[in-house]
Amino acid sequence: AYRYAKAEVFLLLGYLANFCSFGVMVTISNQFIKLIVERDIHFPFGSADEGAHGTFLGVFLSCIYVTQTLIFGVGVVWTGWQYRRWVLYLSEFIWLIMTLGIAWVTNPLILIGMAFLLGLQAGHSYTSSLAYSFHVPGQKKGKFVGLHEAILALGPVVFPPLAGAIATRTGDNRAPYFLCAGLTFITLVIQEVVFQVFWIMWKRKQNRAKISTLKSPPTSPTNETSSTVN
């Protein structure tokens, strides 16, 4: 019972992490170019023409996705990260700091380094959500994998419109990243609340089951009669 309950609660934590990380990822993919152009961020080598901004964004996003893909492989080979919520929370905290960093950092090489850290968290959250979908007991693993993908897709539905609206409202192209950092922090808080509430409810359920077992009358042995077959 404990193993099954642990799988269920970590599945919820993985869903929340995945929802948040992919929402932020799509926001960065679509809106970071505005900051790059505004701050004239490009690599120190090569030409500094108009295409340099797009080149930087392409390399930046490639670093994120390459790292994400590598983390998928690491997650298969090494399973020590499973059922350790501090690992999940740490990766999300790094994500939060990197999201804030995008709003302030202008050095292109530092930003590329940050991209690798963003990819680490994106890979970890996706791997967590998918892995725990297969760990849930029962025969409906396909259902939970489908929910994993559906919840993942909701992040890009929610985050970019909010980010675009706040950028338009404030006239500040950094605003989307402040928003994403705030939503990441809220996700962390919700995850911990979900974890604590889940375990409180589970422990109460287990205690009620023990009390019910103690109160139930003992079963009396039945006298078995033998019958002969003619």
Short mmCIF file of C-alpha atoms in Angstrom, two decimals:
data_model
loop_
_atom_site.label_atom_id
_atom_site.label_comp_id
_atom_site.label_asym_id
_atom_site.label_seq_id
_atom_site.Cartn_x
_atom_site.Cartn_y
_atom_site.Cartn_z
CA ALA A 1 0.00 0.00 0.00
CA TYR A 2 2.83 2.40 0.85
CA ARG A 3 4.59 1.76 -2.47
CA TYR A 4 1.39 2.38 -4.43
CA ALA A 5 0.60 5.57 -2.49
CA LYS A 6 4.13 6.86 -3.08
CA ALA A 7 3.77 6.26 -6.81
CA GLU A 8 0.48 8.17 -6.89
CA VAL A 9 1.72 11.25 -5.06
CA PHE A 10 4.95 11.48 -7.04
CA LEU A 11 2.93 11.19 -10.22
CA LEU A 12 1.04 14.34 -9.17
CA LEU A 13 4.32 16.13 -8.41
CA GLY A 14 5.68 15.12 -11.81
CA TYR A 15 2.55 16.35 -13.59
CA LEU A 16 2.86 19.77 -11.93
CA ALA A 17 6.56 20.06 -12.73
CA ASN A 18 5.99 19.10 -16.35
CA PHE A 19 3.12 21.56 -16.76
CA CYS A 20 5.27 24.40 -15.45
CA SER A 21 8.52 23.59 -17.24
CA PHE A 22 6.99 23.19 -20.68
CA GLY A 23 4.94 26.35 -20.23
CA VAL A 24 8.13 28.26 -19.48
CA MET A 25 9.99 26.53 -22.32
CA VAL A 26 7.47 27.63 -24.94
CA THR A 27 7.43 31.14 -23.49
CA ILE A 28 11.22 31.37 -23.85
CA SER A 29 11.13 29.89 -27.35
CA ASN A 30 8.62 32.46 -28.57
CA GLN A 31 9.50 35.60 -26.65
CA PHE A 32 13.22 35.54 -25.86
CA ILE A 33 14.02 36.91 -29.31
CA LYS A 34 12.56 40.27 -28.23
CA LEU A 35 15.09 40.61 -25.42
CA ILE A 36 17.90 39.42 -27.66
CA VAL A 37 17.15 42.12 -30.24
CA GLU A 38 16.47 44.79 -27.64
CA ARG A 39 19.82 44.16 -25.94
CA ASP A 40 21.69 43.30 -29.11
CA ILE A 41 22.80 39.95 -27.75
CA HIS A 42 24.95 37.96 -30.17
CA PHE A 43 28.12 35.91 -30.11
CA PRO A 44 31.35 37.93 -29.85
CA PHE A 45 32.75 36.11 -32.84
CA GLY A 46 31.35 36.31 -36.35
CA SER A 47 29.32 39.10 -37.91
CA ALA A 48 26.91 41.27 -35.95
CA ASP A 49 24.29 41.68 -38.66
CA GLU A 50 20.55 41.16 -38.22
CA GLY A 51 20.88 37.39 -38.55
CA ALA A 52 23.22 37.24 -35.55
CA HIS A 53 20.27 37.57 -33.15
CA GLY A 54 18.44 34.65 -34.70
CA THR A 55 21.62 32.60 -34.71
CA PHE A 56 22.10 33.17 -30.99
CA LEU A 57 18.50 32.19 -30.23
CA GLY A 58 18.88 29.01 -32.30
CA VAL A 59 22.05 27.96 -30.48
CA PHE A 60 20.50 28.87 -27.11
CA LEU A 61 17.44 26.70 -27.74
CA SER A 62 19.56 23.88 -29.18
CA CYS A 63 21.60 23.77 -25.96
CA ILE A 64 18.39 23.43 -23.96
CA TYR A 65 17.02 20.60 -26.09
CA VAL A 66 20.30 18.73 -26.40
CA THR A 67 20.69 18.74 -22.61
CA GLN A 68 17.06 17.69 -22.21
CA THR A 69 17.62 14.73 -24.53
CA LEU A 70 20.76 13.68 -22.64
CA ILE A 71 18.84 13.78 -19.36
CA PHE A 72 16.28 11.39 -20.86
CA GLY A 73 19.09 8.88 -21.34
CA VAL A 74 20.57 9.47 -17.90
CA GLY A 75 17.15 8.97 -16.33
CA VAL A 76 16.91 5.52 -17.90
CA VAL A 77 20.40 4.38 -16.89
CA TRP A 78 20.43 5.88 -13.39
CA THR A 79 17.24 5.62 -11.32
CA GLY A 80 18.59 7.09 -8.07
CA TRP A 81 16.57 10.27 -8.68
CA GLN A 82 13.25 8.45 -8.39
CA TYR A 83 11.03 9.12 -5.36
CA ARG A 84 13.32 11.85 -4.04
CA ARG A 85 11.34 15.03 -4.07
CA TRP A 86 14.36 17.13 -3.10
CA VAL A 87 15.86 16.27 -6.50
CA LEU A 88 12.70 17.46 -8.24
CA TYR A 89 12.50 20.60 -6.11
CA LEU A 90 16.18 21.39 -6.62
CA SER A 91 15.84 21.16 -10.40
CA GLU A 92 12.81 23.44 -10.29
CA PHE A 93 14.62 25.94 -8.07
CA ILE A 94 17.49 26.01 -10.58
CA TRP A 95 14.87 26.56 -13.29
CA LEU A 96 13.46 29.49 -11.30
CA ILE A 97 16.88 31.12 -10.91
CA MET A 98 17.74 30.60 -14.58
CA THR A 99 14.40 32.13 -15.64
CA LEU A 100 15.14 35.22 -13.57
CA GLY A 101 18.66 35.25 -14.99
CA ILE A 102 17.32 35.50 -18.54
CA ALA A 103 15.68 38.79 -17.56
CA TRP A 104 18.99 40.29 -16.38
CA VAL A 105 21.97 38.60 -18.03
CA THR A 106 23.25 40.03 -21.30
CA ASN A 107 26.51 38.11 -21.69
CA PRO A 108 25.92 35.58 -24.50
CA LEU A 109 28.30 32.94 -23.14
CA ILE A 110 26.75 33.04 -19.68
CA LEU A 111 23.32 32.71 -21.28
CA ILE A 112 24.48 29.60 -23.16
CA GLY A 113 25.66 28.12 -19.86
CA MET A 114 22.23 28.87 -18.39
CA ALA A 115 20.61 27.11 -21.34
CA PHE A 116 22.27 23.84 -20.32
CA LEU A 117 20.81 24.19 -16.81
CA LEU A 118 17.38 24.94 -18.24
CA GLY A 119 17.62 21.78 -20.33
CA LEU A 120 18.57 19.76 -17.26
CA GLN A 121 15.35 20.69 -15.49
CA ALA A 122 13.18 20.31 -18.58
CA GLY A 123 14.55 16.81 -19.10
CA HIS A 124 14.15 15.85 -15.46
CA SER A 125 10.55 17.05 -15.16
CA TYR A 126 9.50 15.24 -18.34
CA THR A 127 11.28 12.03 -17.31
CA SER A 128 9.73 12.19 -13.83
CA SER A 129 6.18 12.68 -15.08
CA LEU A 130 6.49 9.91 -17.65
CA ALA A 131 8.26 7.42 -15.36
CA TYR A 132 5.75 7.80 -12.53
CA SER A 133 2.94 7.30 -15.06
CA PHE A 134 4.26 3.76 -15.56
CA HIS A 135 4.76 3.16 -11.84
CA VAL A 136 1.12 3.65 -10.87
CA PRO A 137 -0.43 0.26 -10.04
CA GLY A 138 -3.16 -1.24 -12.16
CA GLN A 139 -3.74 -1.83 -15.81
CA LYS A 140 -4.41 1.79 -16.86
CA LYS A 141 -0.84 2.95 -17.44
CA GLY A 142 -1.79 4.16 -20.92
CA LYS A 143 -4.35 6.47 -19.34
CA PHE A 144 -1.75 8.05 -17.07
CA VAL A 145 0.73 8.43 -19.92
CA GLY A 146 -2.02 10.18 -21.88
CA LEU A 147 -2.65 12.50 -18.92
CA HIS A 148 1.08 13.16 -18.78
CA GLU A 149 1.03 14.40 -22.37
CA ALA A 150 -2.23 16.33 -21.94
CA ILE A 151 -1.00 18.17 -18.84
CA LEU A 152 2.30 18.88 -20.56
CA ALA A 153 0.39 20.49 -23.45
CA LEU A 154 -1.61 22.69 -21.08
CA GLY A 155 1.53 24.56 -19.98
CA PRO A 156 2.08 26.16 -23.42
CA VAL A 157 -1.63 27.01 -23.52
CA VAL A 158 -1.48 28.94 -20.24
CA PHE A 159 2.00 30.48 -19.94
CA PRO A 160 2.71 32.24 -23.28
CA PRO A 161 -0.60 34.18 -23.45
CA LEU A 162 -0.13 35.39 -19.87
CA ALA A 163 3.49 36.28 -20.58
CA GLY A 164 2.56 38.16 -23.74
CA ALA A 165 -0.24 40.01 -22.00
CA ILE A 166 1.96 41.14 -19.12
CA ALA A 167 4.72 42.23 -21.51
CA THR A 168 2.22 44.30 -23.50
CA ARG A 169 0.69 45.73 -20.33
CA THR A 170 3.99 46.76 -18.77
CA GLY A 171 5.94 47.50 -21.94
CA ASP A 172 8.83 45.52 -20.44
CA ASN A 173 10.20 42.52 -22.32
CA ARG A 174 11.61 41.15 -19.05
CA ALA A 175 8.15 40.84 -17.53
CA PRO A 176 7.40 37.38 -18.99
CA TYR A 177 10.41 35.93 -17.16
CA PHE A 178 9.42 37.50 -13.86
CA LEU A 179 5.99 35.95 -14.41
CA CYS A 180 7.48 32.53 -15.24
CA ALA A 181 9.71 32.66 -12.16
CA GLY A 182 6.72 33.54 -10.00
CA LEU A 183 4.63 30.73 -11.46
CA THR A 184 7.49 28.30 -10.91
CA PHE A 185 7.65 29.32 -7.25
CA ILE A 186 3.88 28.88 -6.94
CA THR A 187 4.22 25.42 -8.51
CA LEU A 188 6.83 24.47 -5.91
CA VAL A 189 4.52 25.58 -3.10
CA ILE A 190 1.56 23.70 -4.58
CA GLN A 191 3.67 20.55 -4.96
CA GLU A 192 4.68 20.58 -1.30
CA VAL A 193 1.10 21.24 -0.20
CA VAL A 194 -0.13 18.37 -2.37
CA PHE A 195 2.55 16.08 -0.95
CA GLN A 196 1.78 16.90 2.69
CA VAL A 197 -2.01 16.72 2.27
CA PHE A 198 -1.77 13.44 0.38
CA TRP A 199 0.30 11.78 3.09
CA ILE A 200 -1.89 13.11 5.90
CA MET A 201 -4.96 11.67 4.18
CA TRP A 202 -3.18 8.38 3.44
CA LYS A 203 -2.02 7.97 7.07
CA ARG A 204 -5.52 8.68 8.35
CA LYS A 205 -6.91 6.10 5.96
CA GLN A 206 -4.39 3.54 7.17
CA ASN A 207 -5.19 4.31 10.81
CA ARG A 208 -8.92 3.92 10.19
CA ALA A 209 -8.26 0.59 8.50
CA LYS A 210 -6.25 -0.61 11.53
CA ILE A 211 -8.95 0.52 13.96
CA SER A 212 -11.63 -1.18 11.88
CA THR A 213 -9.60 -4.40 11.91
CA LEU A 214 -9.18 -4.27 15.69
CA LYS A 215 -12.90 -3.64 16.27
CA SER A 216 -14.13 -6.38 13.97
CA PRO A 217 -15.28 -9.52 15.87
CA PRO A 218 -13.10 -12.61 15.56
CA THR A 219 -14.38 -15.19 13.13
CA SER A 220 -15.45 -18.48 14.68
CA PRO A 221 -14.27 -21.70 13.14
CA THR A 222 -16.94 -23.49 11.14
CA ASN A 223 -17.64 -27.15 11.52
CA GLU A 224 -17.04 -28.81 8.25
CA THR A 225 -19.13 -31.82 7.36
CA SER A 226 -17.92 -34.41 5.00
CA SER A 227 -20.18 -35.78 2.38
CA THR A 228 -19.85 -38.97 0.44
CA VAL A 229 -20.50 -39.24 -3.23
CA ASN A 230 -22.49 -42.27 -4.23
#
